[in-house]
CSV table of C-alpha atoms in Angstrom, one decimal:
chain,number,residue,atom,x,y,z
Z,1,MET,CA,7.4,21.6,-22.5
Z,2,SER,CA,9.1,18.6,-24.2
Z,3,LEU,CA,7.4,15.3,-23.6
Z,4,ARG,CA,10.3,13.1,-24.5
Z,5,PRO,CA,10.2,9.8,-22.5
Z,6,SER,CA,13.0,9.3,-20.1
Z,7,PRO,CA,15.6,6.7,-21.2
Z,8,ARG,CA,15.2,3.5,-19.1
Z,9,PRO,CA,18.1,1.8,-17.4
Z,10,ILE,CA,18.7,-1.6,-19.0
Z,11,ALA,CA,17.4,-4.6,-17.0
Z,12,HIS,CA,16.4,-2.7,-13.9
Z,13,PRO,CA,13.1,-4.3,-12.6
Z,14,LEU,CA,11.4,-1.3,-11.0
Z,15,ARG,CA,8.3,0.3,-12.5
Z,16,TYR,CA,7.4,3.9,-11.9
Z,17,SER,CA,4.1,5.8,-11.7
Z,18,TYR,CA,3.0,9.3,-10.7
Z,19,GLY,CA,0.1,10.1,-8.3
Z,20,THR,CA,-2.9,11.9,-9.7
Z,21,ASN,CA,-3.2,13.8,-6.4
Z,22,GLY,CA,-0.2,15.7,-7.8
Z,23,LEU,CA,-2.0,16.4,-11.1
Z,24,THR,CA,-5.4,17.7,-9.8
Z,25,ASP,CA,-5.3,20.7,-12.2
Z,26,LEU,CA,-5.4,18.3,-15.2
Z,27,ARG,CA,-8.4,16.4,-16.5
Z,28,LEU,CA,-7.8,12.7,-15.9
Z,29,ASP,CA,-7.4,11.7,-19.5
Z,30,ASP,CA,-4.9,14.6,-20.0
Z,31,ALA,CA,-3.0,13.4,-16.9
Z,32,LEU,CA,-2.9,9.8,-18.2
Z,33,SER,CA,-1.8,10.9,-21.6
Z,34,LEU,CA,1.0,13.0,-20.1
Z,35,LEU,CA,2.3,10.1,-18.0
Z,36,ALA,CA,2.2,7.7,-20.9
Z,37,ASP,CA,4.0,10.3,-23.2
Z,38,LEU,CA,6.7,10.8,-20.5
Z,39,GLY,CA,7.4,7.0,-20.2
Z,40,TYR,CA,5.8,6.2,-16.9
Z,41,ASP,CA,4.7,2.6,-16.3
Z,42,GLY,CA,1.6,3.4,-14.4
Z,43,VAL,CA,-0.5,5.8,-12.4
Z,44,GLY,CA,-1.3,6.2,-8.7
Z,45,LEU,CA,-5.0,6.9,-9.1
Z,46,THR,CA,-6.6,8.9,-6.2
Z,47,LEU,CA,-10.4,8.4,-6.1
Z,48,ASP,CA,-11.6,12.0,-6.0
Z,49,HIS,CA,-14.3,14.2,-7.4
Z,50,MET,CA,-12.0,15.8,-10.1
Z,51,HIS,CA,-10.9,12.5,-11.6
Z,52,LEU,CA,-12.7,9.2,-10.9
Z,53,ASP,CA,-15.4,10.2,-8.4
Z,54,PRO,CA,-16.3,7.0,-6.4
Z,55,LEU,CA,-19.6,8.5,-5.2
Z,56,ALA,CA,-21.0,9.9,-8.5
Z,57,PRO,CA,-23.5,8.1,-10.7
Z,58,ASP,CA,-22.6,5.5,-13.3
Z,59,LEU,CA,-19.4,4.4,-11.5
Z,60,ALA,CA,-19.2,1.0,-13.2
Z,61,ALA,CA,-19.5,2.6,-16.7
Z,62,ARG,CA,-16.9,5.3,-16.0
Z,63,THR,CA,-14.6,2.7,-14.5
Z,64,GLN,CA,-15.0,0.4,-17.6
Z,65,LYS,CA,-14.1,3.4,-19.8
Z,66,LEU,CA,-11.1,4.2,-17.8
Z,67,ALA,CA,-9.9,0.5,-17.9
Z,68,ARG,CA,-10.0,0.7,-21.7
Z,69,ARG,CA,-8.0,3.9,-21.7
Z,70,LEU,CA,-5.4,2.5,-19.3
Z,71,ASP,CA,-5.0,-0.5,-21.5
Z,72,GLU,CA,-4.6,1.7,-24.6
Z,73,LEU,CA,-1.9,3.7,-22.9
Z,74,GLY,CA,-0.2,0.6,-21.4
Z,75,LEU,CA,-0.4,2.0,-17.9
Z,76,GLY,CA,-0.6,0.0,-14.7
Z,77,VAL,CA,-2.5,1.4,-11.7
Z,78,THR,CA,-2.7,1.5,-8.0
Z,79,ILE,CA,-5.8,2.8,-6.3
Z,80,GLU,CA,-5.2,5.6,-3.7
Z,81,THR,CA,-7.8,6.6,-1.2
Z,82,GLY,CA,-6.3,9.7,0.3
Z,83,ALA,CA,-8.6,12.4,-1.2
Z,84,ARG,CA,-9.0,15.2,1.2
Z,85,TYR,CA,-12.7,16.0,0.9
Z,86,VAL,CA,-14.3,13.2,-1.1
Z,87,LEU,CA,-16.5,12.1,1.8
Z,88,ASP,CA,-16.9,15.4,3.8
Z,89,PRO,CA,-16.5,18.8,2.2
Z,90,ARG,CA,-15.7,20.4,5.6
Z,91,ARG,CA,-13.4,17.9,7.3
Z,92,LYS,CA,-10.1,17.0,5.7
Z,93,HIS,CA,-9.9,13.2,5.4
Z,94,GLY,CA,-13.1,12.8,7.3
Z,95,PRO,CA,-14.7,10.7,8.4
Z,96,SER,CA,-11.9,8.3,9.2
Z,97,LEU,CA,-11.7,4.7,10.2
Z,98,LEU,CA,-11.4,6.0,13.8
Z,99,ASP,CA,-14.5,8.2,13.9
Z,100,PRO,CA,-16.3,7.8,17.2
Z,101,ASP,CA,-19.6,7.5,15.3
Z,102,PRO,CA,-20.0,4.0,13.9
Z,103,ASP,CA,-22.1,5.2,11.0
Z,104,GLN,CA,-19.4,7.6,10.0
Z,105,ARG,CA,-16.7,4.9,10.2
Z,106,ALA,CA,-19.0,2.8,8.0
Z,107,ARG,CA,-18.9,5.5,5.4
Z,108,ARG,CA,-15.1,5.3,5.2
Z,109,ALA,CA,-15.2,1.5,5.1
Z,110,ASP,CA,-17.8,1.7,2.3
Z,111,LEU,CA,-15.4,4.0,0.3
Z,112,LEU,CA,-12.6,1.4,0.7
Z,113,VAL,CA,-14.9,-1.5,-0.4
Z,114,ARG,CA,-15.8,0.6,-3.4
Z,115,ALA,CA,-12.1,1.1,-4.0
Z,116,VAL,CA,-11.5,-2.6,-4.0
Z,117,ARG,CA,-14.2,-3.1,-6.6
Z,118,ILE,CA,-12.7,-0.3,-8.7
Z,119,ALA,CA,-9.3,-1.9,-8.3
Z,120,THR,CA,-10.7,-5.2,-9.5
Z,121,ASP,CA,-12.2,-3.7,-12.6
Z,122,LEU,CA,-9.0,-1.8,-13.4
Z,123,GLY,CA,-6.6,-4.6,-12.7
Z,124,ALA,CA,-4.9,-2.6,-10.0
Z,125,HIS,CA,-2.1,-4.2,-8.0
Z,126,ALA,CA,-3.2,-2.8,-4.6
Z,127,VAL,CA,-5.6,-0.5,-2.8
Z,128,HIS,CA,-4.0,2.0,-0.4
Z,129,CYS,CA,-5.5,3.4,2.8
Z,130,PHE,CA,-4.5,4.9,6.1
Z,131,SER,CA,-5.9,5.0,9.7
Z,132,GLY,CA,-6.6,8.6,10.3
Z,133,ILE,CA,-5.7,10.7,13.3
Z,134,LEU,CA,-6.7,9.8,16.9
Z,135,PRO,CA,-10.0,11.7,17.6
Z,136,LYS,CA,-9.8,14.4,20.2
Z,137,ASP,CA,-11.3,13.8,23.6
Z,138,PRO,CA,-14.9,14.9,23.3
Z,139,ALA,CA,-14.5,17.0,26.5
Z,140,GLY,CA,-11.6,18.8,25.0
Z,141,GLU,CA,-9.3,17.6,27.7
Z,142,ALA,CA,-6.3,15.3,27.6
Z,143,GLY,CA,-7.4,13.7,30.9
Z,144,THR,CA,-5.2,11.4,32.9
Z,145,GLU,CA,-2.5,9.2,31.4
Z,146,GLY,CA,-4.7,6.2,32.0
Z,147,HIS,CA,-7.6,7.8,30.2
Z,148,ALA,CA,-5.3,8.6,27.2
Z,149,VAL,CA,-4.1,5.0,27.0
Z,150,ALA,CA,-7.6,3.7,27.2
Z,151,ALA,CA,-8.7,6.1,24.4
Z,152,GLU,CA,-5.8,4.9,22.2
Z,153,ASP,CA,-6.6,1.2,22.9
Z,154,ALA,CA,-10.2,1.9,21.9
Z,155,ALA,CA,-9.1,3.5,18.7
Z,156,TRP,CA,-7.0,0.5,17.8
Z,157,LYS,CA,-9.9,-1.7,18.4
Z,158,ARG,CA,-12.1,0.5,16.2
Z,159,LEU,CA,-9.5,0.4,13.4
Z,160,ALA,CA,-9.4,-3.3,13.4
Z,161,GLU,CA,-13.1,-3.8,13.5
Z,162,THR,CA,-13.8,-1.2,10.8
Z,163,LEU,CA,-11.2,-2.6,8.4
Z,164,THR,CA,-12.5,-6.2,8.7
Z,165,PRO,CA,-15.2,-6.0,6.0
Z,166,VAL,CA,-12.8,-4.2,3.8
Z,167,LEU,CA,-10.3,-7.0,4.2
Z,168,ASP,CA,-13.0,-9.5,3.5
Z,169,ALA,CA,-13.7,-7.7,0.2
Z,170,ALA,CA,-10.0,-7.5,-0.6
Z,171,THR,CA,-9.6,-11.2,0.1
Z,172,ALA,CA,-12.5,-12.1,-2.1
Z,173,ALA,CA,-11.0,-9.9,-4.9
Z,174,GLY,CA,-7.5,-11.2,-4.5
Z,175,ILE,CA,-6.2,-7.6,-4.2
Z,176,PRO,CA,-4.0,-6.5,-1.3
Z,177,LEU,CA,-5.2,-3.7,1.0
Z,178,ALA,CA,-2.0,-1.7,1.7
Z,179,VAL,CA,-2.2,0.4,4.8
Z,180,GLU,CA,0.1,3.4,4.9
Z,181,PRO,CA,1.9,4.5,8.1
Z,182,GLU,CA,1.2,8.2,8.1
Z,183,PRO,CA,3.0,10.8,10.3
Z,184,GLY,CA,0.5,12.2,12.9
Z,185,HIS,CA,-1.9,9.3,12.4
Z,186,LEU,CA,-2.8,6.5,14.9
Z,187,LEU,CA,-0.9,4.1,12.6
Z,188,ALA,CA,2.2,6.2,12.0
Z,189,THR,CA,5.1,3.7,11.8
Z,190,LEU,CA,6.0,0.2,10.7
Z,191,ASP,CA,5.8,-0.9,14.3
Z,192,ASP,CA,2.2,0.4,14.3
Z,193,PHE,CA,1.5,-1.6,11.1
Z,194,HIS,CA,2.6,-4.8,12.9
Z,195,ARG,CA,0.4,-3.9,15.8
Z,196,LEU,CA,-2.6,-3.8,13.5
Z,197,ARG,CA,-1.5,-6.9,11.6
Z,198,THR,CA,-1.2,-8.9,14.8
Z,199,ALA,CA,-4.6,-7.7,16.1
Z,200,LEU,CA,-6.2,-8.8,12.9
Z,201,GLY,CA,-4.5,-12.2,12.9
Z,202,SER,CA,-2.1,-11.5,10.0
Z,203,PRO,CA,-4.6,-11.8,7.2
Z,204,GLU,CA,-3.1,-12.5,3.8
Z,205,ALA,CA,-4.8,-9.6,2.2
Z,206,LEU,CA,-3.3,-7.0,4.6
Z,207,GLY,CA,-0.1,-5.4,3.4
Z,208,VAL,CA,1.8,-2.1,3.8
Z,209,THR,CA,2.2,1.0,1.7
Z,210,LEU,CA,5.7,2.2,2.4
Z,211,ASP,CA,6.2,6.0,1.8
Z,212,ILE,CA,9.9,6.5,1.4
Z,213,GLY,CA,9.7,10.1,2.6
Z,214,HIS,CA,7.8,9.1,5.7
Z,215,CYS,CA,10.7,6.7,6.5
Z,216,GLN,CA,13.1,9.6,6.3
Z,217,CYS,CA,10.8,11.7,8.4
Z,218,LEU,CA,10.3,9.6,11.5
Z,219,GLU,CA,11.4,5.9,11.3
Z,220,PRO,CA,14.5,4.9,13.3
Z,221,LEU,CA,15.8,2.9,10.4
Z,222,SER,CA,17.1,4.4,7.1
Z,223,PRO,CA,14.7,4.4,4.2
Z,224,ALA,CA,16.6,1.5,2.6
Z,225,ASP,CA,16.5,-0.5,5.8
Z,226,CYS,CA,12.8,0.2,6.1
Z,227,VAL,CA,12.4,-1.4,2.6
Z,228,ARG,CA,14.2,-4.5,3.8
Z,229,ALA,CA,12.2,-4.6,7.1
Z,230,ALA,CA,8.9,-4.2,5.3
Z,231,ALA,CA,9.6,-6.6,2.4
Z,232,PRO,CA,7.4,-9.5,3.4
Z,233,TRP,CA,4.4,-7.3,3.6
Z,234,LEU,CA,5.3,-4.7,1.0
Z,235,ARG,CA,2.4,-4.2,-1.5
Z,236,HIS,CA,2.7,-0.5,-2.5
Z,237,VAL,CA,5.5,2.1,-2.5
Z,238,GLN,CA,5.2,5.9,-2.6
Z,239,ILE,CA,8.3,8.0,-3.2
Z,240,GLU,CA,9.4,11.6,-2.8
Z,241,ASP,CA,12.1,13.6,-1.0
Z,242,MET,CA,11.8,14.6,2.6
Z,243,ARG,CA,13.8,15.9,5.6
Z,244,ARG,CA,14.2,14.3,9.0
Z,245,GLY,CA,11.4,15.4,11.4
Z,246,VAL,CA,9.5,17.4,8.8
Z,247,HIS,CA,6.4,15.9,7.1
Z,248,GLU,CA,6.6,17.8,3.9
Z,249,HIS,CA,6.6,16.0,0.5
Z,250,LEU,CA,9.4,17.5,-1.6
Z,251,PRO,CA,10.5,17.2,-5.2
Z,252,PHE,CA,13.6,15.0,-5.7
Z,253,GLY,CA,16.8,16.7,-4.7
Z,254,ASP,CA,15.1,19.2,-2.3
Z,255,GLY,CA,15.3,16.9,0.8
Z,256,GLU,CA,17.9,14.6,2.4
Z,257,ILE,CA,17.2,11.1,1.0
Z,258,ASP,CA,19.9,9.1,-0.7
Z,259,PHE,CA,17.8,7.4,-3.4
Z,260,PRO,CA,20.2,4.8,-5.0
Z,261,PRO,CA,20.3,2.6,-1.9
Z,262,VAL,CA,16.5,2.8,-1.6
Z,263,LEU,CA,15.9,1.7,-5.2
Z,264,GLU,CA,18.6,-1.0,-4.9
Z,265,ALA,CA,16.8,-2.4,-1.8
Z,266,LEU,CA,13.5,-2.4,-3.6
Z,267,ALA,CA,15.0,-4.3,-6.5
Z,268,ALA,CA,16.8,-6.7,-4.2
Z,269,VAL,CA,13.7,-7.7,-2.2
Z,270,GLY,CA,11.8,-8.4,-5.4
Z,271,TYR,CA,9.2,-5.7,-5.2
Z,272,GLN,CA,7.0,-5.9,-8.3
Z,273,GLY,CA,4.4,-3.2,-7.8
Z,274,LEU,CA,4.5,0.4,-8.9
Z,275,VAL,CA,6.8,2.9,-7.3
Z,276,SER,CA,4.6,6.0,-7.3
Z,277,VAL,CA,5.8,9.6,-7.1
Z,278,GLU,CA,3.8,11.3,-4.3
Z,279,LEU,CA,3.7,15.1,-4.5
Z,280,PRO,CA,0.1,16.0,-3.5
Z,281,ARG,CA,0.9,19.7,-2.8
Z,282,HIS,CA,2.6,20.4,-6.1
Z,283,SER,CA,-0.3,20.2,-8.6
Z,284,HIS,CA,0.4,23.7,-9.8
Z,285,ALA,CA,3.7,22.4,-11.2
Z,286,GLY,CA,2.5,18.8,-11.8
Z,287,PRO,CA,3.4,18.4,-15.5
Z,288,GLN,CA,6.9,19.9,-15.0
Z,289,LEU,CA,7.6,17.8,-11.9
Z,290,ALA,CA,6.3,14.6,-13.6
Z,291,GLN,CA,8.7,15.3,-16.4
Z,292,GLN,CA,11.7,15.9,-14.0
Z,293,SER,CA,10.9,13.0,-11.6
Z,294,LEU,CA,11.2,10.0,-14.0
Z,295,PRO,CA,14.8,10.8,-15.3
Z,296,PHE,CA,15.8,11.4,-11.7
Z,297,LEU,CA,14.6,7.9,-10.7
Z,298,HIS,CA,16.0,6.2,-13.7
Z,299,HIS,CA,19.4,7.8,-13.0
Z,300,ALA,CA,19.3,6.8,-9.3
Z,301,ALA,CA,18.3,3.3,-10.3
Z,302,ALA,CA,21.2,3.1,-12.9
Z,303,VAL,CA,23.6,4.1,-10.1
Z,304,SER,CA,22.2,1.4,-7.8
Z,305,THR,CA,22.0,-1.4,-10.4
Z,306,PRO,CA,24.5,-4.2,-9.7
Z,307,PRO,CA,26.7,-5.3,-12.7
Z,308,ASP,CA,25.0,-8.6,-13.0
Z,309,ALA,CA,21.4,-7.2,-12.9
Z,310,GLY,CA,20.8,-8.2,-16.5
Z,311,ARG,CA,21.7,-11.8,-16.2
Z,312,PRO,CA,18.8,-14.3,-16.2
Z,313,PRO,CA,17.9,-15.7,-12.8
Z,314,ASN,CA,18.9,-19.2,-11.8
Z,315,PRO,CA,16.1,-21.7,-11.4
Z,316,GLY,CA,14.2,-21.1,-8.2
Z,317,GLU,CA,15.8,-17.7,-7.7
Z,318,GLY,CA,13.9,-14.4,-7.5
Z,319,PRO,CA,10.2,-13.5,-7.5
Z,320,THR,CA,7.8,-15.4,-9.8
Z,321,ASP,CA,4.5,-13.7,-8.9
Z,322,SER,CA,3.0,-11.4,-11.6
Z,323,ASP,CA,0.4,-9.7,-9.4
Z,324,GLY,CA,2.5,-7.1,-7.8
Z,325,ARG,CA,3.1,-9.0,-4.6
Z,326,THR,CA,6.3,-9.9,-2.9
Z,327,PRO,CA,6.8,-13.5,-1.6
């Protein structure tokens, strides 16, 4: 396989990364070297046992070593927390922030606080998380409509309470906590994100992870319009192809998304974080898909780039932050 870096469109502001949850068959250093060789700007680092295990001994030393390696390779980083079995070897994504057992919820919150510390040490631009699915009724019955509504309201309260210490840690660290609307989860849409944000009092540290495929899957707006709607809270972006109504992460070109308008919208709103390719079920072909994905994105960005994109901004125009946040 050739590892020639993809030619970059002149003056386009977006920066691209690739998620390590799509490179789980590679050692972490091999994955990072691959991405640097291919010309990626960064990495979406999932905290997991095969790469950077957040629960194994000597975490601080391992994180410091990784920070040096990222610096050597010139890679930025986002911290992802979607590992399937990092906390529980028998329950996918368990325990969640919605677990009925407060001690189990605390385990998830502790993982996220650890993620914030790791993000601080690595200079990451955001920490990603998600709500989890609504727990099943312990009696195994759906119950009445009123019971279902009460159970959902209780889950929302649990989510806000469990995230509070994580947000405190993120606030102290100055790193955004970017919650991802995930199909099938309690927090599944942008409207759901706003429900959580309002319940928490709109804390500065709380932002959104926008998965472009998820927008295609279930949002009423187009993916490009989702970008514009989410812009004030946009702290992290994941990207892949997808089809309407089917939650399946697909390589670029295998789904229905029109990518140039999406990338144009991201550039137009001044998004400065990493745009991370998210193909968690394709690790068997991870190196090949990493090689194919970056030229695709660069081509789509070149198509979307307006003619005056290379001109210097006028005074007071455009984003000025350098920490990956939008205004």
